[in-house]
Structures are given as C-alpha cells and as structure tokens.
PDB file of C-alpha atoms in Angstrom:
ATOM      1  CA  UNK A 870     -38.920 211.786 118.855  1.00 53.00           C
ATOM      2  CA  UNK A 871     -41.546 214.420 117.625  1.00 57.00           C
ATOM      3  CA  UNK A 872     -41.151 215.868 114.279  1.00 60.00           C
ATOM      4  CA  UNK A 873     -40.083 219.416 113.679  1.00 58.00           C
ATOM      5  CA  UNK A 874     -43.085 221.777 112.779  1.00 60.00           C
ATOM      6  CA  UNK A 875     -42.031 224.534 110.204  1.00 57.00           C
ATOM      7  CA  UNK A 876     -43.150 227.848 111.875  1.00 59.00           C
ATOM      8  CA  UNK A 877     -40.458 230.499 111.103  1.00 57.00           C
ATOM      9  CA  UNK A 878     -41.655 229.145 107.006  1.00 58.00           C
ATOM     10  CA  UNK A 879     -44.311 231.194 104.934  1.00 55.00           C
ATOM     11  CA  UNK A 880     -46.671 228.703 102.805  1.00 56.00           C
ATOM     12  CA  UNK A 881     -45.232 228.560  99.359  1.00 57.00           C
ATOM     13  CA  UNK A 882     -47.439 230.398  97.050  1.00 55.00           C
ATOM     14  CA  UNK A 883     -48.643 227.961  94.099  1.00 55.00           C
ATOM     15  CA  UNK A 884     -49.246 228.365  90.468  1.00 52.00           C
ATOM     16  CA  UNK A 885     -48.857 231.732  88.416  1.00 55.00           C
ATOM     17  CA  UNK A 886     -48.090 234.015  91.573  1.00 51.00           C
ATOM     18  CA  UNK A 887     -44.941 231.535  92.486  1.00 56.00           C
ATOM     19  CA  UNK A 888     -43.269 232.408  89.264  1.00 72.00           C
ATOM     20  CA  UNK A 889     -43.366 236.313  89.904  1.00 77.00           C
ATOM     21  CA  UNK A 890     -41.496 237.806  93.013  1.00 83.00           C
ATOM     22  CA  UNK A 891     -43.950 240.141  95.028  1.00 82.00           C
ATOM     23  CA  UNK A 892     -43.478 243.466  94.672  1.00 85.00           C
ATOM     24  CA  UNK A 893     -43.802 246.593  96.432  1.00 80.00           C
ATOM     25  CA  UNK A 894     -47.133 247.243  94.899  1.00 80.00           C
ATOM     26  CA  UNK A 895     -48.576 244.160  95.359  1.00 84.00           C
ATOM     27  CA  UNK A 896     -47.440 244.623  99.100  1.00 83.00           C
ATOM     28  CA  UNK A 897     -48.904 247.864  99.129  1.00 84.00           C
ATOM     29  CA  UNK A 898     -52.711 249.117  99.492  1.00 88.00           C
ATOM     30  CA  UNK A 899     -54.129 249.797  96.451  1.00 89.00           C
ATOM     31  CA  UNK A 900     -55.254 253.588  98.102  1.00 92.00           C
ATOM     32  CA  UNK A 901     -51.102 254.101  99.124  1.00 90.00           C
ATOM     33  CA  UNK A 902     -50.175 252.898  95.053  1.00 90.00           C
ATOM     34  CA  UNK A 903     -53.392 255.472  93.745  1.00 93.00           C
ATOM     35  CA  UNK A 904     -52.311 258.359  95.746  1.00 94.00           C
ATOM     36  CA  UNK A 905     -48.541 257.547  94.805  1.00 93.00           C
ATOM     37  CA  UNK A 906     -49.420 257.606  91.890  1.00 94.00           C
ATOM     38  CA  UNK A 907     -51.165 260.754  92.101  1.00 96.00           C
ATOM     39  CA  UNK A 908     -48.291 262.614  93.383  1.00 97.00           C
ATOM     40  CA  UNK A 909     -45.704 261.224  90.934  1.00 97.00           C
ATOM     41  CA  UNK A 910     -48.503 262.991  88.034  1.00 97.00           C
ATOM     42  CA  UNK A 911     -48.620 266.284  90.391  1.00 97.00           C
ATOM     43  CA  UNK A 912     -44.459 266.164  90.668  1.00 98.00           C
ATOM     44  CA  UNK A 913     -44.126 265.817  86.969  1.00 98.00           C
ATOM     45  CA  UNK A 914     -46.944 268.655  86.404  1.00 97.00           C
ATOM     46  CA  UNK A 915     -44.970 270.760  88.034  1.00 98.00           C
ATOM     47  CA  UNK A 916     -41.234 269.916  87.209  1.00 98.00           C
ATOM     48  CA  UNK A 917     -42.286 270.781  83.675  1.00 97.00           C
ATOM     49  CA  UNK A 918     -44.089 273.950  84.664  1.00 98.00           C
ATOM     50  CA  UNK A 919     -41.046 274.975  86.096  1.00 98.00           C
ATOM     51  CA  UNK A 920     -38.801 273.908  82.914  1.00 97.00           C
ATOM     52  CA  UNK A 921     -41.228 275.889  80.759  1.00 98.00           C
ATOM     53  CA  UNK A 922     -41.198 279.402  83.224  1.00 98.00           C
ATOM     54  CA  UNK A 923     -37.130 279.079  82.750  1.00 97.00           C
ATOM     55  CA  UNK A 924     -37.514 278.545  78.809  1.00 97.00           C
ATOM     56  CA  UNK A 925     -39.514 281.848  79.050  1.00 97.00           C
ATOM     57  CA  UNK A 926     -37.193 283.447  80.759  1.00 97.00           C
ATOM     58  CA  UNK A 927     -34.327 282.395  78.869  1.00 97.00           C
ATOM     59  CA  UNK A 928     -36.124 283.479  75.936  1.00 97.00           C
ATOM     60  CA  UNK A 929     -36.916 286.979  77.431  1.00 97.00           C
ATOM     61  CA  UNK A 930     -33.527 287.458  78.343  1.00 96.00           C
ATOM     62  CA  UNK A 931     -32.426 286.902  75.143  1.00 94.00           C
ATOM     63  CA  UNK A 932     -34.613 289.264  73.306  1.00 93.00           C
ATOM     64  CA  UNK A 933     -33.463 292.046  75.912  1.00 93.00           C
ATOM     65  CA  UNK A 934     -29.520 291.359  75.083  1.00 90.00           C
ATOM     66  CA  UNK A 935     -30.845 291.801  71.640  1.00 88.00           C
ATOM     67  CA  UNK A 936     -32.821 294.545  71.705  1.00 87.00           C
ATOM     68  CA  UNK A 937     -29.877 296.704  73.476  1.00 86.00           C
ATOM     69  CA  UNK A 938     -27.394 295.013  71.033  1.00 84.00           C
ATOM     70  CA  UNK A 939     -29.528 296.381  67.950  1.00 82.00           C
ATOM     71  CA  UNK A 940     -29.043 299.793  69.857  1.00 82.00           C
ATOM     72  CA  UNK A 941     -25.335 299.817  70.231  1.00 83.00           C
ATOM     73  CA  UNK A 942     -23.555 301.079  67.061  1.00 80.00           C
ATOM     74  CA  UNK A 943     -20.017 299.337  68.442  1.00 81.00           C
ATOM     75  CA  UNK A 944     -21.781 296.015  68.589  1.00 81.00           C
ATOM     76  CA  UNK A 945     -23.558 296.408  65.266  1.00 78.00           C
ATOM     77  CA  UNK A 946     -20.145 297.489  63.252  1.00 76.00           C
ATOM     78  CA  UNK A 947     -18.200 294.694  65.423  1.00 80.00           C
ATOM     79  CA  UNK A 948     -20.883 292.155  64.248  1.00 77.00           C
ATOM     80  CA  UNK A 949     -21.451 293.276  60.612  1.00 75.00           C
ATOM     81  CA  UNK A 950     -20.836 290.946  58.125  1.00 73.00           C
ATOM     82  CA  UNK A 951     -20.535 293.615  55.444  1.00 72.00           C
ATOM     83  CA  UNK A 952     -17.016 294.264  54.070  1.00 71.00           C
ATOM     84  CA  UNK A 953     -16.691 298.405  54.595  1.00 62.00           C
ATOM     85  CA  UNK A 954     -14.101 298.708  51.665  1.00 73.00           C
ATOM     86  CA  UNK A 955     -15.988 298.048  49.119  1.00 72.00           C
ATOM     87  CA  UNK A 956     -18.217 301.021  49.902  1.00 68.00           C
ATOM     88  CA  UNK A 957     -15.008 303.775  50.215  1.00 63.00           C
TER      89      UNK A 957
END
C-alpha cells in the first residue's frame, strides 16, 4: 500500500498569519487596494459636493418663497402675529 499524498490541501500558514483569516486586501495587489482606495476618496468628494449644491438650492428656494411671501399682503395679514383689535 502507498500512502495518500495531500494535493487538493494548501500548506497551513504558521504563527501570527494562522490566527487572522486572509482577507480581500491581503489577496489583492497593493496597486488594485491604492487605486480602490482612490476612488472610494473621489466617490465621497463628490457625493458631498452634490449634498452641498442641493443645500444651496434648498436654501435659494427658500429665500425666493420668502421674498414673494414678504410681497403678498394676504400672506403677511394671514401670518401676523399681531392681534388687529387692539389697534381699532
């Protein structure tokens, strides 16, 4: 009888490295991770640009509805907060 060889089995990593599971960026090469990287920095860059341009606009928008509100007499004596019989 011969013995059985163990080919389908990886070496078993020793010491510190056995403890740890590999992960994707120790799989990966350390250009792919940088450039990853990179682009998650680029994506964030511009999700906030984007989030500030709408809080602009928002803002904007508001200050118009003002603005015409502080022109319109019916929204002005709708919205007053003064108590008209006390000056009759």
């Amino acid at each position: 009888m011969m013995a059985k060889k163990n080919r389908g089995r990886a070496p078993e990593p020793r010491g510190e490295a056995a403890s740890k599971p590999a992960t994707l960026k120790d799989l990966l090469p350390a250009e792919l991770v940088d450039r990853l990287k990179n682009q998650a920095t680029d994506m964030r860059a511009e999700q906030e640009r984007i989030r500030e341009e709408e809080r602009k606009r928002a803002e904007e928008a508001r200050k118009a509805e003002q603005k015409r509100n502080e022109s319109n007499m019916e929204y002005l004596l709708n919205n007053s907060s003064m108590d008209w019989k006390k000056f009759k």
